[in-house]
Structure formats: C-alpha cells, structure tokens
PDB file of N, CA, C and O and ligand atoms in Angstrom:
ATOM      1  N   MET R  24     109.571  78.905 114.058  1.00 69.00           N
ATOM      2  CA  MET R  24     109.216  79.116 112.644  1.00 69.00           C
ATOM      3  C   MET R  24     109.485  80.569 112.275  1.00 69.00           C
ATOM      4  O   MET R  24     109.101  81.486 112.986  1.00 69.00           O
ATOM      5  N   ASP R  25     110.161  80.753 111.173  1.00 83.00           N
ATOM      6  CA  ASP R  25     110.426  82.109 110.700  1.00 83.00           C
ATOM      7  C   ASP R  25     109.179  82.668 110.024  1.00 83.00           C
ATOM      8  O   ASP R  25     108.485  81.957 109.315  1.00 83.00           O
ATOM      9  N   ILE R  26     108.950  83.924 110.237  1.00 91.00           N
ATOM     10  CA  ILE R  26     107.812  84.606 109.634  1.00 91.00           C
ATOM     11  C   ILE R  26     108.338  85.702 108.707  1.00 91.00           C
ATOM     12  O   ILE R  26     109.289  86.404 109.038  1.00 91.00           O
ATOM     13  N   THR R  27     107.708  85.797 107.553  1.00 93.00           N
ATOM     14  CA  THR R  27     108.060  86.858 106.625  1.00 93.00           C
ATOM     15  C   THR R  27     107.004  87.956 106.728  1.00 93.00           C
ATOM     16  O   THR R  27     105.816  87.680 106.709  1.00 93.00           O
ATOM     17  N   ALA R  28     107.466  89.172 106.839  1.00 93.00           N
ATOM     18  CA  ALA R  28     106.560  90.308 106.886  1.00 93.00           C
ATOM     19  C   ALA R  28     106.682  91.095 105.582  1.00 93.00           C
ATOM     20  O   ALA R  28     107.696  91.011 104.889  1.00 93.00           O
ATOM     21  N   GLU R  29     105.617  91.833 105.266  1.00 93.00           N
ATOM     22  CA  GLU R  29     105.671  92.682 104.075  1.00 93.00           C
ATOM     23  C   GLU R  29     105.486  94.133 104.491  1.00 93.00           C
ATOM     24  O   GLU R  29     104.525  94.464 105.190  1.00 93.00           O
ATOM     25  N   ASP R  30     106.407  94.944 104.050  1.00 95.00           N
ATOM     26  CA  ASP R  30     106.330  96.381 104.312  1.00 95.00           C
ATOM     27  C   ASP R  30     105.179  96.964 103.484  1.00 95.00           C
ATOM     28  O   ASP R  30     105.179  96.842 102.259  1.00 95.00           O
ATOM     29  N   PRO R  31     104.175  97.570 104.144  1.00 94.00           N
ATOM     30  CA  PRO R  31     103.013  98.071 103.393  1.00 94.00           C
ATOM     31  C   PRO R  31     103.334  99.294 102.549  1.00 94.00           C
ATOM     32  O   PRO R  31     102.561  99.660 101.667  1.00 94.00           O
ATOM     33  N   VAL R  32     104.469  99.933 102.803  1.00 96.00           N
ATOM     34  CA  VAL R  32     104.812 101.144 102.057  1.00 96.00           C
ATOM     35  C   VAL R  32     105.559 100.791 100.765  1.00 96.00           C
ATOM     36  O   VAL R  32     105.164 101.190  99.679  1.00 96.00           O
ATOM     37  N   CYS R  33     106.623 100.017 100.875  1.00 96.00           N
ATOM     38  CA  CYS R  33     107.441  99.710  99.691  1.00 96.00           C
ATOM     39  C   CYS R  33     107.187  98.299  99.179  1.00 96.00           C
ATOM     40  O   CYS R  33     107.739  97.909  98.153  1.00 96.00           O
ATOM     41  N   ASN R  34     106.342  97.523  99.918  1.00 94.00           N
ATOM     42  CA  ASN R  34     105.974  96.163  99.520  1.00 94.00           C
ATOM     43  C   ASN R  34     107.150  95.187  99.527  1.00 94.00           C
ATOM     44  O   ASN R  34     107.070  94.114  98.938  1.00 94.00           O
ATOM     45  N   ARG R  35     108.232  95.565 100.177  1.00 95.00           N
ATOM     46  CA  ARG R  35     109.357  94.659 100.276  1.00 95.00           C
ATOM     47  C   ARG R  35     109.034  93.583 101.313  1.00 95.00           C
ATOM     48  O   ARG R  35     108.388  93.864 102.319  1.00 95.00           O
ATOM     49  N   LYS R  36     109.467  92.367 101.066  1.00 94.00           N
ATOM     50  CA  LYS R  36     109.280  91.284 102.027  1.00 94.00           C
ATOM     51  C   LYS R  36     110.596  91.010 102.737  1.00 94.00           C
ATOM     52  O   LYS R  36     111.664  91.062 102.119  1.00 94.00           O
ATOM     53  N   PHE R  37     110.510  90.720 104.011  1.00 94.00           N
ATOM     54  CA  PHE R  37     111.726  90.480 104.798  1.00 94.00           C
ATOM     55  C   PHE R  37     111.364  89.641 106.008  1.00 94.00           C
ATOM     56  O   PHE R  37     110.186  89.541 106.377  1.00 94.00           O
ATOM     57  N   ALA R  38     112.384  89.050 106.610  1.00 94.00           N
ATOM     58  CA  ALA R  38     112.156  88.268 107.827  1.00 94.00           C
ATOM     59  C   ALA R  38     111.690  89.193 108.939  1.00 94.00           C
ATOM     60  O   ALA R  38     112.239  90.282 109.133  1.00 94.00           O
ATOM     61  N   LEU R  39     110.664  88.743 109.648  1.00 93.00           N
ATOM     62  CA  LEU R  39     110.072  89.582 110.683  1.00 93.00           C
ATOM     63  C   LEU R  39     111.102  90.056 111.695  1.00 93.00           C
ATOM     64  O   LEU R  39     111.079  91.200 112.142  1.00 93.00           O
ATOM     65  N   GLU R  40     112.039  89.167 112.018  1.00 93.00           N
ATOM     66  CA  GLU R  40     113.050  89.529 113.020  1.00 93.00           C
ATOM     67  C   GLU R  40     113.983  90.632 112.523  1.00 93.00           C
ATOM     68  O   GLU R  40     114.696  91.256 113.302  1.00 93.00           O
ATOM     69  N   LYS R  41     113.982  90.885 111.207  1.00 94.00           N
ATOM     70  CA  LYS R  41     114.848  91.928 110.648  1.00 94.00           C
ATOM     71  C   LYS R  41     114.101  93.243 110.475  1.00 94.00           C
ATOM     72  O   LYS R  41     114.659  94.204 109.925  1.00 94.00           O
ATOM     73  N   ALA R  42     112.850  93.288 110.883  1.00 96.00           N
ATOM     74  CA  ALA R  42     112.075  94.519 110.740  1.00 96.00           C
ATOM     75  C   ALA R  42     112.757  95.666 111.477  1.00 96.00           C
ATOM     76  O   ALA R  42     113.202  95.518 112.605  1.00 96.00           O
ATOM     77  N   ALA R  43     112.845  96.803 110.805  1.00 97.00           N
ATOM     78  CA  ALA R  43     113.517  97.961 111.396  1.00 97.00           C
ATOM     79  C   ALA R  43     112.574  98.754 112.287  1.00 97.00           C
ATOM     80  O   ALA R  43     113.010  99.487 113.162  1.00 97.00           O
ATOM     81  N   ALA R  44     111.278  98.590 112.051  1.00 97.00           N
ATOM     82  CA  ALA R  44     110.312  99.362 112.802  1.00 97.00           C
ATOM     83  C   ALA R  44     108.960  98.661 112.763  1.00 97.00           C
ATOM     84  O   ALA R  44     108.692  97.863 111.870  1.00 97.00           O
ATOM     85  N   ALA R  45     108.137  98.953 113.749  1.00 95.00           N
ATOM     86  CA  ALA R  45     106.786  98.396 113.794  1.00 95.00           C
ATOM     87  C   ALA R  45     105.834  99.485 114.249  1.00 95.00           C
ATOM     88  O   ALA R  45     106.202 100.393 114.995  1.00 95.00           O
ATOM     89  N   GLU R  46     104.617  99.393 113.754  1.00 94.00           N
ATOM     90  CA  GLU R  46     103.630 100.420 114.062  1.00 94.00           C
ATOM     91  C   GLU R  46     102.276  99.748 114.239  1.00 94.00           C
ATOM     92  O   GLU R  46     101.887  98.900 113.440  1.00 94.00           O
ATOM     93  N   GLU R  47     101.577 100.118 115.299  1.00 92.00           N
ATOM     94  CA  GLU R  47     100.230  99.585 115.481  1.00 92.00           C
ATOM     95  C   GLU R  47      99.221 100.577 114.941  1.00 92.00           C
ATOM     96  O   GLU R  47      99.308 101.778 115.171  1.00 92.00           O
ATOM     97  N   TYR R  48      98.285 100.058 114.195  1.00 92.00           N
ATOM     98  CA  TYR R  48      97.267 100.918 113.621  1.00 92.00           C
ATOM     99  C   TYR R  48      95.974 100.132 113.535  1.00 92.00           C
ATOM    100  O   TYR R  48      95.934  99.063 112.925  1.00 92.00           O
ATOM    101  N   LYS R  49      94.932 100.642 114.161  1.00 89.00           N
ATOM    102  CA  LYS R  49      93.622  99.993 114.160  1.00 89.00           C
ATOM    103  C   LYS R  49      93.705  98.523 114.559  1.00 89.00           C
ATOM    104  O   LYS R  49      93.071  97.660 113.960  1.00 89.00           O
ATOM    105  N   GLY R  50      94.542  98.248 115.551  1.00 89.00           N
ATOM    106  CA  GLY R  50      94.610  96.894 116.092  1.00 89.00           C
ATOM    107  C   GLY R  50      95.542  95.953 115.353  1.00 89.00           C
ATOM    108  O   GLY R  50      95.756  94.833 115.787  1.00 89.00           O
ATOM    109  N   TRP R  51      96.109  96.391 114.222  1.00 89.00           N
ATOM    110  CA  TRP R  51      97.053  95.565 113.481  1.00 89.00           C
ATOM    111  C   TRP R  51      98.448  96.130 113.664  1.00 89.00           C
ATOM    112  O   TRP R  51      98.625  97.338 113.769  1.00 89.00           O
ATOM    113  N   THR R  52      99.411  95.234 113.674  1.00 92.00           N
ATOM    114  CA  THR R  52     100.798  95.683 113.744  1.00 92.00           C
ATOM    115  C   THR R  52     101.423  95.568 112.356  1.00 92.00           C
ATOM    116  O   THR R  52     101.389  94.511 111.746  1.00 92.00           O
ATOM    117  N   TYR R  53     101.964  96.662 111.875  1.00 94.00           N
ATOM    118  CA  TYR R  53     102.633  96.689 110.575  1.00 94.00           C
ATOM    119  C   TYR R  53     104.133  96.784 110.803  1.00 94.00           C
ATOM    120  O   TYR R  53     104.586  97.466 111.717  1.00 94.00           O
ATOM    121  N   PHE R  54     104.873  96.102 109.945  1.00 95.00           N
ATOM    122  CA  PHE R  54     106.327  96.087 110.075  1.00 95.00           C
ATOM    123  C   PHE R  54     106.948  96.766 108.871  1.00 95.00           C
ATOM    124  O   PHE R  54     106.441  96.679 107.753  1.00 95.00           O
ATOM    125  N   PHE R  55     108.078  97.414 109.136  1.00 96.00           N
ATOM    126  CA  PHE R  55     108.711  98.218 108.094  1.00 96.00           C
ATOM    127  C   PHE R  55     110.180  97.855 107.940  1.00 96.00           C
ATOM    128  O   PHE R  55     110.845  97.498 108.907  1.00 96.00           O
ATOM    129  N   CYS R  56     110.666  97.985 106.700  1.00 97.00           N
ATOM    130  CA  CYS R  56     112.069  97.676 106.424  1.00 97.00           C
ATOM    131  C   CYS R  56     112.972  98.773 106.948  1.00 97.00           C
ATOM    132  O   CYS R  56     114.152  98.551 107.156  1.00 97.00           O
ATOM    133  N   SER R  57     112.410  99.969 107.132  1.00 98.00           N
ATOM    134  CA  SER R  57     113.226 101.090 107.587  1.00 98.00           C
ATOM    135  C   SER R  57     112.331 102.098 108.297  1.00 98.00           C
ATOM    136  O   SER R  57     111.103 102.087 108.137  1.00 98.00           O
ATOM    137  N   THR R  58     112.971 102.980 109.070  1.00 98.00           N
ATOM    138  CA  THR R  58     112.194 104.019 109.742  1.00 98.00           C
ATOM    139  C   THR R  58     111.654 105.031 108.730  1.00 98.00           C
ATOM    140  O   THR R  58     110.676 105.713 108.999  1.00 98.00           O
ATOM    141  N   GLU R  59     112.293 105.107 107.550  1.00 98.00           N
ATOM    142  CA  GLU R  59     111.762 105.990 106.506  1.00 98.00           C
ATOM    143  C   GLU R  59     110.373 105.527 106.066  1.00 98.00           C
ATOM    144  O   GLU R  59     109.451 106.330 105.927  1.00 98.00           O
ATOM    145  N   CYS R  60     110.236 104.218 105.853  1.00 97.00           N
ATOM    146  CA  CYS R  60     108.926 103.691 105.476  1.00 97.00           C
ATOM    147  C   CYS R  60     107.921 103.894 106.608  1.00 97.00           C
ATOM    148  O   CYS R  60     106.760 104.187 106.366  1.00 97.00           O
ATOM    149  N   GLN R  61     108.384 103.746 107.841  1.00 98.00           N
ATOM    150  CA  GLN R  61     107.506 103.977 108.988  1.00 98.00           C
ATOM    151  C   GLN R  61     107.012 105.423 108.980  1.00 98.00           C
ATOM    152  O   GLN R  61     105.830 105.682 109.221  1.00 98.00           O
ATOM    153  N   ASN R  62     107.892 106.355 108.695  1.00 98.00           N
ATOM    154  CA  ASN R  62     107.506 107.764 108.665  1.00 98.00           C
ATOM    155  C   ASN R  62     106.499 108.043 107.551  1.00 98.00           C
ATOM    156  O   ASN R  62     105.553 108.812 107.735  1.00 98.00           O
ATOM    157  N   ILE R  63     106.718 107.425 106.398  1.00 98.00           N
ATOM    158  CA  ILE R  63     105.778 107.595 105.283  1.00 98.00           C
ATOM    159  C   ILE R  63     104.411 107.042 105.671  1.00 98.00           C
ATOM    160  O   ILE R  63     103.371 107.658 105.422  1.00 98.00           O
ATOM    161  N   PHE R  64     104.423 105.874 106.316  1.00 97.00           N
ATOM    162  CA  PHE R  64     103.179 105.254 106.783  1.00 97.00           C
ATOM    163  C   PHE R  64     102.450 106.189 107.736  1.00 97.00           C
ATOM    164  O   PHE R  64     101.243 106.426 107.598  1.00 97.00           O
ATOM    165  N   ASN R  65     103.170 106.732 108.695  1.00 96.00           N
ATOM    166  CA  ASN R  65     102.558 107.602 109.695  1.00 96.00           C
ATOM    167  C   ASN R  65     102.016 108.890 109.084  1.00 96.00           C
ATOM    168  O   ASN R  65     101.092 109.497 109.611  1.00 96.00           O
ATOM    169  N   GLY R  66     102.599 109.298 107.952  1.00 97.00           N
ATOM    170  CA  GLY R  66     102.129 110.502 107.298  1.00 97.00           C
ATOM    171  C   GLY R  66     100.789 110.296 106.608  1.00 97.00           C
ATOM    172  O   GLY R  66     100.041 111.248 106.392  1.00 97.00           O
ATOM    173  N   SER R  67     100.487 109.046 106.245  1.00 96.00           N
ATOM    174  CA  SER R  67      99.242 108.762 105.526  1.00 96.00           C
ATOM    175  C   SER R  67      98.824 107.312 105.744  1.00 96.00           C
ATOM    176  O   SER R  67      98.798 106.521 104.804  1.00 96.00           O
ATOM    177  N   PRO R  68      98.500 106.955 106.981  1.00 94.00           N
ATOM    178  CA  PRO R  68      98.230 105.540 107.286  1.00 94.00           C
ATOM    179  C   PRO R  68      97.072 104.947 106.495  1.00 94.00           C
ATOM    180  O   PRO R  68      97.123 103.776 106.135  1.00 94.00           O
ATOM    181  N   THR R  69      96.076 105.747 106.182  1.00 93.00           N
ATOM    182  CA  THR R  69      94.929 105.181 105.463  1.00 93.00           C
ATOM    183  C   THR R  69      95.313 104.749 104.049  1.00 93.00           C
ATOM    184  O   THR R  69      94.643 103.925 103.438  1.00 93.00           O
ATOM    185  N   THR R  70      96.391 105.319 103.505  1.00 94.00           N
ATOM    186  CA  THR R  70      96.841 104.933 102.172  1.00 94.00           C
ATOM    187  C   THR R  70      97.400 103.514 102.166  1.00 94.00           C
ATOM    188  O   THR R  70      97.269 102.790 101.191  1.00 94.00           O
ATOM    189  N   PHE R  71      98.028 103.133 103.303  1.00 93.00           N
ATOM    190  CA  PHE R  71      98.779 101.884 103.322  1.00 93.00           C
ATOM    191  C   PHE R  71      98.124 100.797 104.161  1.00 93.00           C
ATOM    192  O   PHE R  71      98.382  99.613 103.952  1.00 93.00           O
ATOM    193  N   ALA R  72      97.294 101.203 105.128  1.00 90.00           N
ATOM    194  CA  ALA R  72      96.719 100.227 106.046  1.00 90.00           C
ATOM    195  C   ALA R  72      95.349  99.787 105.543  1.00 90.00           C
ATOM    196  O   ALA R  72      94.341 100.423 105.810  1.00 90.00           O
ATOM    197  N   ASN R  73      95.327  98.734 104.775  1.00 77.00           N
ATOM    198  CA  ASN R  73      94.069  98.185 104.294  1.00 77.00           C
ATOM    199  C   ASN R  73      93.855  96.800 104.892  1.00 77.00           C
ATOM    200  O   ASN R  73      94.219  95.798 104.312  1.00 77.00           O
ATOM    201  N   GLY R  74      93.277  96.786 106.075  1.00 76.00           N
ATOM    202  CA  GLY R  74      93.003  95.503 106.708  1.00 76.00           C
ATOM    203  C   GLY R  74      94.237  94.921 107.349  1.00 76.00           C
ATOM    204  O   GLY R  74      95.143  95.643 107.736  1.00 76.00           O
ATOM    205  N   PRO R  75      94.265  93.611 107.461  1.00 77.00           N
ATOM    206  CA  PRO R  75      95.306  92.952 108.223  1.00 77.00           C
ATOM    207  C   PRO R  75      96.692  93.221 107.657  1.00 77.00           C
ATOM    208  O   PRO R  75      96.871  93.310 106.441  1.00 77.00           O
ATOM    209  N   ALA R  76      97.649  93.333 108.537  1.00 79.00           N
ATOM    210  CA  ALA R  76      99.026  93.445 108.091  1.00 79.00           C
ATOM    211  C   ALA R  76      99.438  92.121 107.473  1.00 79.00           C
ATOM    212  O   ALA R  76      99.186  91.071 108.039  1.00 79.00           O
ATOM    213  N   PRO R  77     100.039  92.165 106.293  1.00 78.00           N
ATOM    214  CA  PRO R  77     100.416  90.903 105.639  1.00 78.00           C
ATOM    215  C   PRO R  77     101.600  90.227 106.320  1.00 78.00           C
ATOM    216  O   PRO R  77     102.632  90.842 106.504  1.00 78.00           O
ATOM    217  N   LEU R  78     101.405  88.990 106.692  1.00 82.00           N
ATOM    218  CA  LEU R  78     102.481  88.174 107.250  1.00 82.00           C
ATOM    219  C   LEU R  78     102.462  86.839 106.518  1.00 82.00           C
ATOM    220  O   LEU R  78     101.415  86.246 106.317  1.00 82.00           O
ATOM    221  N   TYR R  79     103.611  86.385 106.111  1.00 83.00           N
ATOM    222  CA  TYR R  79     103.698  85.140 105.345  1.00 83.00           C
ATOM    223  C   TYR R  79     104.607  84.158 106.068  1.00 83.00           C
ATOM    224  O   TYR R  79     105.733  84.502 106.376  1.00 83.00           O
ATOM    225  N   PRO R  80     104.127  82.955 106.313  1.00 80.00           N
ATOM    226  CA  PRO R  80     105.039  81.946 106.836  1.00 80.00           C
ATOM    227  C   PRO R  80     106.081  81.608 105.785  1.00 80.00           C
ATOM    228  O   PRO R  80     105.780  81.625 104.590  1.00 80.00           O
ATOM    229  N   ASP R  81     107.299  81.351 106.214  1.00 72.00           N
ATOM    230  CA  ASP R  81     108.340  80.962 105.261  1.00 72.00           C
ATOM    231  C   ASP R  81     107.977  79.643 104.613  1.00 72.00           C
ATOM    232  O   ASP R  81     107.456  78.753 105.263  1.00 72.00           O
ATOM    233  N   PRO R  82     108.235  79.512 103.333  1.00 69.00           N
ATOM    234  CA  PRO R  82     107.934  78.247 102.644  1.00 69.00           C
ATOM    235  C   PRO R  82     108.826  77.114 103.161  1.00 69.00           C
ATOM    236  O   PRO R  82     109.914  77.372 103.585  1.00 69.00           O
TER     237      PRO R  82
HETATM  238 ZN1   ZN Z  19     110.036  99.729 103.196  1.00 69.75          ZN
END
C-alpha cells in the first residue's frame, strides 16, 4: 500500500517513498520533500512539529 506523507514545513503532500529526507523528533518521524525543508524544520522544530507526523493512506 502506498502511503502519502505531508511535509510539515511547506505542507506539500507526496508519496512516502519519494521523501527526500526524514527527521525524528519527539518520537515521531517527519518526512520532507527536500533537504531545504528539513533544514528549516531543524532550525525551529517546535514551529512545525505539532503532534503526530501526518501520514495519509492513498485513496
Ligand atoms: Zn517541503
């Protein structure tokens, strides 16, 4: 089953397997469309990490 992830920085949705980067924070794994978004996240994780990382099953 394909899983869709949402980038917490730019809110873009993409297939999990296409994630450019992943980051663990407070027990949740967040996925990013690019390392730029990962860097922004790391600069201010509390801004973007609000609870569970959003993952959506493909319709
Ligand atoms: Zn992004």
